[in-house]
XYZ file of C-alpha atoms in Angstrom:
629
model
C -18.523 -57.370 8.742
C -19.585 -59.795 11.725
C -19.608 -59.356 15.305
C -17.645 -60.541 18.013
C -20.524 -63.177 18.892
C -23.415 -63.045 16.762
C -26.677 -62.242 18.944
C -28.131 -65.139 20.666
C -24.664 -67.134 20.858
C -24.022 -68.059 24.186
C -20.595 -66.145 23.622
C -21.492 -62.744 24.382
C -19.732 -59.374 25.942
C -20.502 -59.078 29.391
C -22.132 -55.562 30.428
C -19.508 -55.353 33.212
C -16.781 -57.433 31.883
C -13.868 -58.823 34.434
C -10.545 -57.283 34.695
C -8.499 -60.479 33.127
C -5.183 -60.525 33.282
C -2.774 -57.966 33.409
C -0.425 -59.414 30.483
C -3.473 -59.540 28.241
C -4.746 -56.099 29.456
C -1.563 -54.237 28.101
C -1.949 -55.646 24.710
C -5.017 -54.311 24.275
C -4.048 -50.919 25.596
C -1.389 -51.195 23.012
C -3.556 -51.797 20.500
C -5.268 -48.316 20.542
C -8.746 -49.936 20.420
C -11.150 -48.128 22.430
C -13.722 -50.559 24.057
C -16.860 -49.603 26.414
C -20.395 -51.611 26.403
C -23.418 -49.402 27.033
C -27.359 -50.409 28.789
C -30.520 -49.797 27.108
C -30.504 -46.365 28.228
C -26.956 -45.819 25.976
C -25.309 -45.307 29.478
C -21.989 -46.413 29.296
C -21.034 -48.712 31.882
C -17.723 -49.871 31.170
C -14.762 -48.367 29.597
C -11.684 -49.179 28.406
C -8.643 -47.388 26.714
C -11.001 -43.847 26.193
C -9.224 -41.684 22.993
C -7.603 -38.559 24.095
C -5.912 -40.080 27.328
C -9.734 -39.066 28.706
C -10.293 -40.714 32.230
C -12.844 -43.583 31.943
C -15.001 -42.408 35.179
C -15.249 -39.595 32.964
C -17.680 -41.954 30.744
C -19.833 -43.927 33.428
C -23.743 -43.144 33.481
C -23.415 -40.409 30.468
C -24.776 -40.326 26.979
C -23.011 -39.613 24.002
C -24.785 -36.143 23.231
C -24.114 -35.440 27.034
C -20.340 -36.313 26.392
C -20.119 -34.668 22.823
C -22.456 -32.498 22.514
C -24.253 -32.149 18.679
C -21.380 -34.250 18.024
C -22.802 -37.181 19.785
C -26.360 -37.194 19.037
C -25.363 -39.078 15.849
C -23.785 -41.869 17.690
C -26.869 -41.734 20.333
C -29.172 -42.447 17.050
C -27.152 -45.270 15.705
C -26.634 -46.903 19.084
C -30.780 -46.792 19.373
C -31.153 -48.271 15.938
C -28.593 -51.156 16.745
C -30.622 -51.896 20.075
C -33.804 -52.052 18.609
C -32.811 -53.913 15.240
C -30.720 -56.115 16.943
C -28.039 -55.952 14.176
C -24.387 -54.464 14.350
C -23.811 -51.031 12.859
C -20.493 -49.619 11.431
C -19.735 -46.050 10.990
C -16.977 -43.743 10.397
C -17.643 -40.686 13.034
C -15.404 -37.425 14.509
C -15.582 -36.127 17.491
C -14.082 -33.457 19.664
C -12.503 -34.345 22.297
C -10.028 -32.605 24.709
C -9.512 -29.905 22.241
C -8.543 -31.802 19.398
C -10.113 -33.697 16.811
C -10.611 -37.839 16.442
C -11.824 -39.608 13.764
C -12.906 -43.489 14.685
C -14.381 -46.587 12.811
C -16.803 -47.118 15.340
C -18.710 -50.434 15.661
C -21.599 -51.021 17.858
C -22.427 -54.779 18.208
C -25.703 -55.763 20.123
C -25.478 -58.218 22.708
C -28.287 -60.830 24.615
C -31.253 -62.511 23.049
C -33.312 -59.546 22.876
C -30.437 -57.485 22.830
C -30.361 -55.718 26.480
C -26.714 -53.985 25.953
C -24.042 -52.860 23.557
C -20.367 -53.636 22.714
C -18.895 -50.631 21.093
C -15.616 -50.858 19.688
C -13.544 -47.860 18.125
C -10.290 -48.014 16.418
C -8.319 -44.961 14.959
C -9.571 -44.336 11.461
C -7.057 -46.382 8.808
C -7.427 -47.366 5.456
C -7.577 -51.241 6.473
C -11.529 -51.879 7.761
C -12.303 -54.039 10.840
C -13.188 -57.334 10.071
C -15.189 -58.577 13.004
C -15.204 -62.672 13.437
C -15.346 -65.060 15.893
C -12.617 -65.972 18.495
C -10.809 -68.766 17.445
C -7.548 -68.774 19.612
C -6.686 -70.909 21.489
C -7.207 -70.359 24.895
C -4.079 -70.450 27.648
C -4.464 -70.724 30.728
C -1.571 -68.127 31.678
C -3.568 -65.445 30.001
C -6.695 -65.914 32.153
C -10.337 -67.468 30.957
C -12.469 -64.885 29.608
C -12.481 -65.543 25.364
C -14.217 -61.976 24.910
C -10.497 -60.200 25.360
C -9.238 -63.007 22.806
C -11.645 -61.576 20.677
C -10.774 -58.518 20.956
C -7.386 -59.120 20.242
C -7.805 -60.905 17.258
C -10.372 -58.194 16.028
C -7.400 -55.895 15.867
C -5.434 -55.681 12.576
C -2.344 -55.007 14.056
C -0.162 -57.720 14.829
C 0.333 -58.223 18.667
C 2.808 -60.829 20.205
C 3.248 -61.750 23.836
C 6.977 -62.762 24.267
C 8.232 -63.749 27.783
C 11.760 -63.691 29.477
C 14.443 -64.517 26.832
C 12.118 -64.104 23.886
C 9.919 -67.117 23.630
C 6.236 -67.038 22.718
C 3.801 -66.780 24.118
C 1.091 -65.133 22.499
C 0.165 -64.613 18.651
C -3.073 -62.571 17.354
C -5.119 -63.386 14.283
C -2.940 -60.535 12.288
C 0.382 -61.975 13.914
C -0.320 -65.691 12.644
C -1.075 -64.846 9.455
C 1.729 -62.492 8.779
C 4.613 -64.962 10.278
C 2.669 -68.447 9.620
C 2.798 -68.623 13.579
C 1.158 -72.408 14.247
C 0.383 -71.607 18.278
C 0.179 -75.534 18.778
C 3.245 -76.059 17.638
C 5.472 -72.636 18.014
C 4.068 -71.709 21.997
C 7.551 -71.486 23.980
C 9.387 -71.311 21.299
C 12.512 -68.048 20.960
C 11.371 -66.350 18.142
C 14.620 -65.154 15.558
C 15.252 -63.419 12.498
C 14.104 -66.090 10.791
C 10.732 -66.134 12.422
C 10.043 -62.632 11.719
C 11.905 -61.870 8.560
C 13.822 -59.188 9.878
C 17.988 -58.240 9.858
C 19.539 -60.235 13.027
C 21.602 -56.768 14.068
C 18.005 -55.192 14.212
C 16.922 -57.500 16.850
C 20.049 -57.284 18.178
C 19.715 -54.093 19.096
C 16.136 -54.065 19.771
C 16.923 -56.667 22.143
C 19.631 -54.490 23.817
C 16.664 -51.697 24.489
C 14.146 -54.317 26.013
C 16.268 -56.215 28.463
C 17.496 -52.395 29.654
C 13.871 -51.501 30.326
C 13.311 -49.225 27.118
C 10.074 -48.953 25.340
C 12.089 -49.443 21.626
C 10.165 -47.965 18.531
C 11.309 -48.091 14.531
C 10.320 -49.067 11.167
C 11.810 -52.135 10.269
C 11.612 -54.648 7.004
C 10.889 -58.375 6.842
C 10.017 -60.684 4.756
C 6.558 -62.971 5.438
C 6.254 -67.067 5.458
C 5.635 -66.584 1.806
C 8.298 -64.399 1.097
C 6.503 -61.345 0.419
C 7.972 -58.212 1.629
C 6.647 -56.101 4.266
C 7.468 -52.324 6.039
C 6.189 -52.400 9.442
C 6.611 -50.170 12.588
C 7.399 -51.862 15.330
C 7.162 -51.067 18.968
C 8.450 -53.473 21.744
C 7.446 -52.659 25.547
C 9.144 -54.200 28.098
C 6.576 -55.702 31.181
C 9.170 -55.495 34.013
C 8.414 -56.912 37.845
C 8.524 -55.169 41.013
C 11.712 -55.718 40.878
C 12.888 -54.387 37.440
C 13.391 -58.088 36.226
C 11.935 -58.567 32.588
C 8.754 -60.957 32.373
C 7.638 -60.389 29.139
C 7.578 -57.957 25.713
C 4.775 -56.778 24.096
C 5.327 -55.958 20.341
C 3.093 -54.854 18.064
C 3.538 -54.174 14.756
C 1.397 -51.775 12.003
C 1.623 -52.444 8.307
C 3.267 -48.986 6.996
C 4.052 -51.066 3.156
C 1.149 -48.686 1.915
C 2.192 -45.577 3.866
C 5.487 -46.055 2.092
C 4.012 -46.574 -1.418
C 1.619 -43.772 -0.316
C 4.697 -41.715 -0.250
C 6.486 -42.678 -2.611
C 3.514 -41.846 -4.870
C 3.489 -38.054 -2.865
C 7.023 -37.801 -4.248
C 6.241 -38.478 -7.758
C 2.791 -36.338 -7.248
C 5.114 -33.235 -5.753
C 7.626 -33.750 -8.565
C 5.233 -33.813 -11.381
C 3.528 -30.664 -9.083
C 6.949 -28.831 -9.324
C 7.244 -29.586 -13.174
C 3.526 -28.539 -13.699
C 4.258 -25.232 -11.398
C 7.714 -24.430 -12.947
C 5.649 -25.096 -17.223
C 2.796 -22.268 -15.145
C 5.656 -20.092 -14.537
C 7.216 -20.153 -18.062
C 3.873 -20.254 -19.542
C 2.768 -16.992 -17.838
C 5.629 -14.934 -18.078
C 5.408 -16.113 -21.876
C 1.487 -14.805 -21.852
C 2.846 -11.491 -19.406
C 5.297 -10.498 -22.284
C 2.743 -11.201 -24.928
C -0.171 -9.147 -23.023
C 2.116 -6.489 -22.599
C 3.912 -6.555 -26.232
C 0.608 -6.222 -28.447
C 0.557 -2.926 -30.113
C -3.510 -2.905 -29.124
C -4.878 -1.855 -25.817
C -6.400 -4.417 -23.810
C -8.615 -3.850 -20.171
C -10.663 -5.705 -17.857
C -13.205 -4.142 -15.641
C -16.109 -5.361 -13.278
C -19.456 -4.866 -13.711
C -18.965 -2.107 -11.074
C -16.144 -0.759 -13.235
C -13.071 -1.193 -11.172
C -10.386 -2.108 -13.138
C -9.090 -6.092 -12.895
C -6.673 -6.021 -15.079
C -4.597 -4.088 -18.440
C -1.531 -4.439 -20.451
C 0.481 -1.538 -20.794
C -0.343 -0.486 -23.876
C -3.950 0.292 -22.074
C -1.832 2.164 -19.310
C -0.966 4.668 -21.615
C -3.986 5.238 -23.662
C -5.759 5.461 -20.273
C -3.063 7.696 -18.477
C -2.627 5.255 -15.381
C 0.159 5.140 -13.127
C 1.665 1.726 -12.455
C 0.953 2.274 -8.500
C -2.972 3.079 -9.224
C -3.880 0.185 -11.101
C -5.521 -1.448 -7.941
C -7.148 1.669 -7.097
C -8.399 2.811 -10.804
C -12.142 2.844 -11.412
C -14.748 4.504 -13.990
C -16.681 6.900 -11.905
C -20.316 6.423 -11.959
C -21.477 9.725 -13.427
C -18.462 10.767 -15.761
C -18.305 14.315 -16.348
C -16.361 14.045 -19.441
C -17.486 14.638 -23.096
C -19.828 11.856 -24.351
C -17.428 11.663 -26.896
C -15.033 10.301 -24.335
C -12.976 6.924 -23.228
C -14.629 6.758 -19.810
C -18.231 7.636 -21.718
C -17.825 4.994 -23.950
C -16.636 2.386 -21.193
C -19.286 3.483 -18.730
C -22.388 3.472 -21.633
C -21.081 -0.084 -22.427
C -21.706 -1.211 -18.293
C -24.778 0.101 -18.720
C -26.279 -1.302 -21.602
C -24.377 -4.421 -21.111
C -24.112 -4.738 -25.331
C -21.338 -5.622 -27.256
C -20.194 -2.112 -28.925
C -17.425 -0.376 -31.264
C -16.771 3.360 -31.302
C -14.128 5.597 -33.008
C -13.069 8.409 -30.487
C -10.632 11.123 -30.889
C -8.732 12.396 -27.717
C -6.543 15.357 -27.998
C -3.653 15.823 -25.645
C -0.999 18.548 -25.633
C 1.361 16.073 -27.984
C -0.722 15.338 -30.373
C -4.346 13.806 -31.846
C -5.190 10.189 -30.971
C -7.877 8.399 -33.305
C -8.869 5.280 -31.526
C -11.250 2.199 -32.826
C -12.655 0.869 -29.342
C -14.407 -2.391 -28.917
C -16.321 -3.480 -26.213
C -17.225 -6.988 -25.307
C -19.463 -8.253 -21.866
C -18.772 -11.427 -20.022
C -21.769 -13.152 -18.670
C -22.341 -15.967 -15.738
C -24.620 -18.633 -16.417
C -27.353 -16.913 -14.746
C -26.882 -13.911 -17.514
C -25.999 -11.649 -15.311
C -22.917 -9.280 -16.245
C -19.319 -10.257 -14.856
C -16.981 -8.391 -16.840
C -16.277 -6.056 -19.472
C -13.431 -6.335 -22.423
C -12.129 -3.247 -23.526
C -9.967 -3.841 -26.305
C -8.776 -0.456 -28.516
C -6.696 0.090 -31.535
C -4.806 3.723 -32.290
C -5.808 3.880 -36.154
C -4.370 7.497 -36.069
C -1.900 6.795 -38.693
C -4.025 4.926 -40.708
C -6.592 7.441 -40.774
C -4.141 9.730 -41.838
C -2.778 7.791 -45.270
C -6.635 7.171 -45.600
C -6.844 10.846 -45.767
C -3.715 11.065 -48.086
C -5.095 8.104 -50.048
C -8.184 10.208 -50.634
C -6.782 13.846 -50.889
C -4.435 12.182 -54.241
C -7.433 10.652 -55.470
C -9.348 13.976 -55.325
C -6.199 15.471 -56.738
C -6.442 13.142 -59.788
C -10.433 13.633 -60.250
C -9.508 17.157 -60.726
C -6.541 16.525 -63.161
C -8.985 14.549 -65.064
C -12.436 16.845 -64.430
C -10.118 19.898 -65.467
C -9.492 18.086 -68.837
C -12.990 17.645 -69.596
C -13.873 21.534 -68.861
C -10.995 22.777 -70.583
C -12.367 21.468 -73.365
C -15.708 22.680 -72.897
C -14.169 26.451 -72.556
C -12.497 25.870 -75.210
C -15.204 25.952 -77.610
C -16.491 28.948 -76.330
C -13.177 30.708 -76.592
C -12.946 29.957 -80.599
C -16.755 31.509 -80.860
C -15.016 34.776 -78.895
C -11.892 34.650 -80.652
C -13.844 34.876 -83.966
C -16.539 37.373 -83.164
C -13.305 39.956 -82.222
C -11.755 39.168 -85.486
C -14.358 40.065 -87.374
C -15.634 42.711 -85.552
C -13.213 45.024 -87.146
C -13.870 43.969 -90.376
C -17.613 44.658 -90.544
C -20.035 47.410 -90.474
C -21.402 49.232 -86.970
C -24.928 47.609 -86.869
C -22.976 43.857 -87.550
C -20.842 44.889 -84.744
C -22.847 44.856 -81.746
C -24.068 41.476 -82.816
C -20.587 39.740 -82.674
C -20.263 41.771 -79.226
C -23.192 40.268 -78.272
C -22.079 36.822 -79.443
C -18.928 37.105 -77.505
C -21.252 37.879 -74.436
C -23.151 35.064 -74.705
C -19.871 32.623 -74.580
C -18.074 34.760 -71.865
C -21.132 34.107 -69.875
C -20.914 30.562 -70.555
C -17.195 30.219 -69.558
C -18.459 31.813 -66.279
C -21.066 29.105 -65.870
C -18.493 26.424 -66.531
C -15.986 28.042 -64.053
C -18.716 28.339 -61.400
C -20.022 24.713 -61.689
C -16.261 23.883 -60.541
C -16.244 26.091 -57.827
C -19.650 24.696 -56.862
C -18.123 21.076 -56.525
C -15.041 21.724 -55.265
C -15.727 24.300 -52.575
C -14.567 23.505 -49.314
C -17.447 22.157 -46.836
C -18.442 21.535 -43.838
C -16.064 19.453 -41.876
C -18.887 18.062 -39.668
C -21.307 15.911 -41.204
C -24.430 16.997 -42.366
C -28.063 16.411 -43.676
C -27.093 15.072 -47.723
C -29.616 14.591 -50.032
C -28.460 12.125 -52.863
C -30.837 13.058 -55.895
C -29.176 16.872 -55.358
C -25.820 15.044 -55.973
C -26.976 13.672 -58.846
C -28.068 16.495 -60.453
C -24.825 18.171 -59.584
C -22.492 15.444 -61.154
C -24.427 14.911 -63.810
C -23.711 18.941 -64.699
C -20.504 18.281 -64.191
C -19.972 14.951 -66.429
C -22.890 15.790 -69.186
C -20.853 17.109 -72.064
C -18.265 14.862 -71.889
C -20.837 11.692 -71.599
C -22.460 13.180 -74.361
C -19.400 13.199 -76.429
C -18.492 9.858 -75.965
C -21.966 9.202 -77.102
C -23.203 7.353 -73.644
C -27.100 8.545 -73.209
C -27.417 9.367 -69.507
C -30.916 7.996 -67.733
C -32.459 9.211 -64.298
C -35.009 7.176 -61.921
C -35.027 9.290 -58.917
C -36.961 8.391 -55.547
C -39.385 11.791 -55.684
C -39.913 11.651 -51.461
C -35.885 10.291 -50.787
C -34.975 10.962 -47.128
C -31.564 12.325 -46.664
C -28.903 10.861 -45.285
C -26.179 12.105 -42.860
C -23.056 13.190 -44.189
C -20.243 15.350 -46.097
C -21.267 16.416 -49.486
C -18.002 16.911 -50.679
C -16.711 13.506 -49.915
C -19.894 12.022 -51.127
C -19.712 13.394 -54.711
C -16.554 12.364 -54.855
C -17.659 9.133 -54.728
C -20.673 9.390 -57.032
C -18.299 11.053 -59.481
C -15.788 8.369 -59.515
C -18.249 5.808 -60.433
C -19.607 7.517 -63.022
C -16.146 8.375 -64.853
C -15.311 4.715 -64.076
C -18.809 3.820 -66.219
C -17.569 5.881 -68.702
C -14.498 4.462 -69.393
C -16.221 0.807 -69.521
C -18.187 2.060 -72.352
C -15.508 3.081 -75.126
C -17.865 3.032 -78.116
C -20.401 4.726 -76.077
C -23.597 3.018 -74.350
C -26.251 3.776 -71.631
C -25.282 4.739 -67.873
C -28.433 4.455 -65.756
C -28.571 6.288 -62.286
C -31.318 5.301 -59.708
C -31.757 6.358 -56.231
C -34.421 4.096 -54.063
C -34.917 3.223 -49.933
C -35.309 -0.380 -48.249
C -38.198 -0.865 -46.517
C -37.256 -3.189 -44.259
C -34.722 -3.019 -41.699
C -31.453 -1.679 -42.122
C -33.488 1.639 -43.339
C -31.138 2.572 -45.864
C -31.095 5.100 -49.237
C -29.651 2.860 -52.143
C -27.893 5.024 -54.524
C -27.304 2.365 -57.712
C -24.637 3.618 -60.927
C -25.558 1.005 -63.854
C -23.906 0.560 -66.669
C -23.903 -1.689 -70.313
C -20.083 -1.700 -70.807
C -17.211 -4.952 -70.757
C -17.888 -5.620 -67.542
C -15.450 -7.192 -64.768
C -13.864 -10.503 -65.027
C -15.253 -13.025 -62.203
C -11.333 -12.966 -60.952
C -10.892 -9.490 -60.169
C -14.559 -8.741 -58.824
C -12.880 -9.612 -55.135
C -9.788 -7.138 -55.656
C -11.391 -3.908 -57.330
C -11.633 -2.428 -53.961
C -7.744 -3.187 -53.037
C -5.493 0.482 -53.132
C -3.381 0.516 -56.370
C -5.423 -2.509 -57.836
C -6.391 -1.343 -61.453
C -7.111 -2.988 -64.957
C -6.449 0.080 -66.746
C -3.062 1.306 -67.716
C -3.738 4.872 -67.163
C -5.474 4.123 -63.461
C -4.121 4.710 -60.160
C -5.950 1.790 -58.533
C -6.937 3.738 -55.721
C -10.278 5.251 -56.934
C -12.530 2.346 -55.560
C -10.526 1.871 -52.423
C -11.365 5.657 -51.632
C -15.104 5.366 -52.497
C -15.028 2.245 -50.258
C -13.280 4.292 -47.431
C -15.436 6.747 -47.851
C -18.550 4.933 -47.844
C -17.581 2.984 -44.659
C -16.762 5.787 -42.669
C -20.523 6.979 -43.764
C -21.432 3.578 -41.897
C -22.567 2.828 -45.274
C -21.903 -0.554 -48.038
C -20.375 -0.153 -51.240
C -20.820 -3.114 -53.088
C -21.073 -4.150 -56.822
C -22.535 -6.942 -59.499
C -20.981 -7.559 -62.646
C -21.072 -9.788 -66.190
C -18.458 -9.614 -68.502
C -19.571 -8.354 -71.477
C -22.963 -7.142 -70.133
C -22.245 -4.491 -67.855
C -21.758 -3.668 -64.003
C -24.089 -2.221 -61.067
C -22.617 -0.171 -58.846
C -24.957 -0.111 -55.436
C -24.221 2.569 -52.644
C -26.284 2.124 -49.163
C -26.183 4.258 -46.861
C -28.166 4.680 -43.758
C -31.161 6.757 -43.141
C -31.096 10.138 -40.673
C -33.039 8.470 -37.427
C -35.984 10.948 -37.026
C-alpha cells in the first residue's frame, strides 16, 4: 500500500490544509472518507468528515485515548510508531463513538522530511482495501489548485463524478475512469448517456427527473463497463443547487454492490441448504425420539451430581417418575433405601466412578421385578467424571423359564436317580423276601437268623431312602458357605453302585485345606451330579471317571472343581453348542442338562467350561470364586 506522497516528496499534506473549493469539498464528504492530520504531539489539528456526524471542533488539540478512551490508546501507539519510523501504517480498528460502534481501515501516512505531522485517513471497513498512490489527475482549474484533495479523491474506491448543468463532465476519479474508460482529455464537457455508463436510458430518465427537481435520488442500478463486463452498483446523485435553486452541478457516486449481490445470493443457497440440513435434524431426531423411547431396555443419564439429564420412558417406569418431574428428579446424596436398591446402586456407581453391573430385585404391590443394571461413566479429557449411563434390562421373565428350565431338569435327574436306587432296593427286597419264606419252613434257632438277615437289608433300604432325602431336601434359599469336596463325597454316595455296575472305577484327588465357596448346595450338586451321569454315559463299556478339586493361586482366587473322564469324547463341531437348551447328541437326552449347569454356574459368578478329544475323553472344569475373608 503507498501513501499519498511518499515522505520527502515535495508533494506533501499540509498540517492545516486550505478549504479548496466547494464543488470538490462535497465529493469528498460524499465519499465517507474521514480525513484529519495530527502534530508530533498526536494532536489533531484538522478534521474533516468525523464518523458518527461528530462535530470536528470536537477533535482539535485532543488525543485519541482522550477521545476514545482504552479504545484509543491503540491508535495513539500506532500513530507514535508511524512518526518515529517514518513509514505509513495500516490497520483495521473499532471504536465507540456516539453510542454506537465503527469499524475503520485506518491509515496513518507520515508527512515532512523528518516526518513532523500525520495524514490519517479512515474509510468505513469494506472488503475492497485502500490502495494508496500518487495523484495523477489532471488538474482543472475550476476545481481549485491544491493536488492533495485530488488525491484524496482518487484514493477512494468509489467512483465519484462531477457533472454540471445539463449533464456534462466535469470530473472523473481514479475508480470512475477505470470503470467507464473515462479519457478526461478527451471526454471533459462532454453529456454523459446510457451509453457512457452502461445503464437503461428510462433509468436516467428518471434519475434525471429527481436531480433537475432538487432531489437527492438513490437506487441500485446495472450497467455494463467499457469492456462489457457487468456490474451492480448503488448509485446516489446529489443535486448542488445555487442560491437561487438553479442546478450547477450533480455529484454521483457509485459503490460496487456485484459482490454484495453474489454475497447474497450465496446467503440464499447457505439458508436453503440450512433449512434442508434443519428440516433432515428434525426427521432425524424424532426418528432417534421414537427409537429412545421404543427400546424394551431402560436407558438414563445423570450428572456427576446425580440430577437426572435425560431417560426414555421405559426408565420412567422402572424409576417411578412423573413426566412433569423429570427436570426436577435427582438421586439424593445419602439414600436411605436398601443397599440392595436402584438409587444404591446408581449412587455407589457416582461414587466410585467404575463401570459396574448388578442384578436387583424390587418388589412392588403388582408384582416382582428382576433387573440386570449396567452402569457406565463418561469422562472429560481432564478425567474428571461428566456423566453416568444407566442402562437396565427386566430379565424377570427370563429368570423365571431359567428357573423352569432348571426345576424340569431336576425333575428328570430324579426320574433317572430314582431308577438307579430302585434298583439298589431292589436287591435288598429279594434278600427279605427270601429270609420270610423260609422262615416258616425251618427250625426256631434258624429262625432268628433269617429275622436277623431281613434286619440287616431293611436297614439298608433305610440308608438308601435317607441318602435321597439327604440330596434332595429343600435348602436354604439364600446362599451359603459350600464346601465342594463335601459334595463330592455326597454324589459319589449317590452314583457309586450304579458306576460300579457299569464297571467305571471312580478316582478322588481332593484339595485337603479347600476354602469354601459361597453358594446353594442344592443347586450346586445338581450340577456336579449332572456331569458325572453325563461321564457315565460317555463310557458305555465302562472306564475311569476322575474327580479333582484344586484353587488358583493367582488372581481370580477361584476353587476349580474338574469331572474327567476316558470315554468317546465330543466332536470338534459340537464342542461350541453343548451348552445351548435342548442341544443333545443322545437320543434319550433332553438337551437341557448343560445349559442348566451353565445357568447355574453363572449365577454362582462362576465358569463352566470344558476340553475334549474324540475318542480320548473330556474334562469338565467348574470355577468358582473364593468367599473374600
Amino acid at each position: 500500500m503507498h501513501s499519498i506522497s511518499q515522505p520527502g516528496t515535495t508533494n506533501e499534506f499540509p498540517l492545516h490544509p486550505q478549504p479548496g473549493s466547494d464543488l470538490l469539498r462535497d465529493a469528498l464528504k460524499q465519499s465517507n472518507f474521514f480525513i484529519a492530520t495530527c502534530d508530533q504531539q498526536l494532536r489533531y489539528r484538522w478534521v474533516f468528515n468525523p464518523p458518527a456526524n461528530i462535530a470536528a471542533d470536537h477533535f482539535i488539540d485532543h488525543t485519541d485515548d482522550e477521545l476514545f478512551g482504552p479504545g484509543g490508546l491503540q491508535i495513539k501507539a500506532l500513530k507514535q510508531q508511524a512518526l518515529s519510523s517514518n513509514t505509513p501504517i495500516e490497520a483495521q480498528i473499532a471504536l465507540s463513538l456516539a453510542g454506537q460502534t465503527v469499524r475503520l481501515a485506518l491509515q496513518i501516512i507520515p508527512q515532512g522530511h523528518p516526518a513532523d505531522h500525520l495524514l490519517c485517513i479512515g474509510r468505513p471497513l469494506s472488503d475492497q482495501p485502500i490502495a494508496l498512490k500518487p495523484a495523477d489527475a489532471p488538474l482543472w482549474p475550476y476545481l481549485g489548485d491544491d493536488p492533495t484533495q485530488y488525491a484524496l479523491l482518487d484514493l477512494i474506491d468509489q467512483v465519484v463524478l462531477v457533472t454540471i448543468e445539463d449533464g456534462r463532465l466535469f470530473y472523473a476519479n481514479q475508480a470512475a475512469r477505470q470503470l467507464y474508460g473515462i479519457d478526461i482529455a478527451t471526454m471533459r464537457g462532454r453529456i454523459l448517456d446510457g451509453a457512457t455508463w452502461g445503464i437503461d436510458r428510462a433509468l436516467l430518465q428518471r434519475v434525471s427527473e429527481h436531480i433537475y427537481r432538487g432531489k437527492i435520488w438513490q437506487g441500485e442500478a446495472t450497467g455494463r463497463t467499457n469492456d462489457g463486463r457487468r456490474y451492480d452498483v448503488l448509485l446516489t446523485c446529489r443535486p448542488i443547487l445555487n442560491s437561487d435553486g438553479v442546478l450547477q452541478a450533480t455529484i454521483t457516486t457509485a459503490v460496487d454492490i456485484g459482490r454484495l449481490k453474489e454475497a447474497e445470493a450465496e446467503l440464499r443457497q447457505v439458508n436453503h441448504l440450512l433449512v434442508e440440513l434443519n428440516r433432515d435434524y428434525r426427521h432425524s431426531r424424532n426418528l432417534l425420539h421414537m427409537l429412545f423411547n421404543g427400546i424394551e431396555d431402560a436407558l438414563c443419564l445423570f450428572d456427576r451430581e446425580g440430577k437426572l439429564l435425560a431417560l426414555n420412558q421405559r426408565a420412567a417406569e422402572i424409576l417411578e417418575i412423573a413426566d412433569h418431574q423429570h427436570e426436577e428428579y435427582q438421586i439424593p446424596a445419602f439414600v436411605t433405601d436398601s443397599p440392595f436398591s436402584l438409587t444404591a446402586f446408581i449412587r455407589q456407581s457416582l461414587r466410585e466412578q467404575l463401570p459396574q453391573r448388578r442384578r436387583i430385585q424390587r418388589t412392588n404391590a403388582e408384582r416382582r421385578q428382576i433387573l440386570d443394571v449396567q452402569t457406565l461413566p463418561q469422562f472429560d479429557d481432564n478425567g474428571n467424571l461428566m456423566r453416568l449411563v444407566i442402562h437396565a434390562n427386566d430379565v424377570t421373565e427370563q429368570v423365571l423359564i431359567e428357573a423352569q428350565m432348571i426345576e424340569q431338569e431336576r425333575l428328570a435327574a430324579n426320574g433317572r436317580l430314582a431308577a438307579t436306587l430302585a434298583h439298589e432296593i431292589n436287591t435288598p427286597l429279594q434278600a427279605i423276601e427270601s429270609c420270610l419264606h423260609l422262615i416258616g419252613r425251618v427250625t426256631e434257632d434258624r429262625r432268628e437268623r433269617y429275622l436277623n438277615l431281613a434286619r440287616d437289608e431293611i436297614r439298608r433300604i433305610g440308608e438308601i431312602v435317607q441318602r435321597l432325602l439327604n440330596h434332595y431336601q429343600p435348602s436354604n434359599p439364600n446362599p451359603m458357605p459350600v464346601m465342594l469336596n463335601h459334595l463330592v463325597e455326597r454324589v459319589l454316595m449317590l452314583t457309586g453302585a450304579s458306576l460300579s455296575r457299569q464297571h467305571i472305577r471312580v478316582e478322588q484327588t481332593l484339595c485337603d485345606d479347600l476354602p469354601p465357596v459361597l453358594g446353594r448346595a442344592d443347586e450346586l450338586t445338581q450340577v456336579l451330579l449332572n456331569l458325572v451321569i453325563n461321564a457315565a454315559h460317555a463310557m458305555p463299556r465302562g472306564g475311569i471317571l476322575r474327580l479333582e478339586t484344586s484353587k488358583e493361586a493367582a488372581e481370580p482366587l477361584r476353587v476349580l472343581l474338574a469331572v474327567i473322564d476316558n470315554g468317546v469324547g465330543i466332536p470338534q463341531e459340537d464342542q461350541s453348542r453343548i451348552f445351548e437348551p435342548y442341544f443333545t447328541t443322545r437320543n434319550t437326552g433332553s438337551g437341557l442338562g448343560l445349559a442348566v449347569c451353565q445357568r447355574i454356574i453363572n449365577a454362582h459368578g462362576g465358569e463352566l467350561s470344558v476340553q475334549s478329544s474324540l475318542g480320548h475323553g473330556s474334562r469338565f472344569t467348574v470355577a468358582l470364586p473364593i468367599i473374600a475373608s
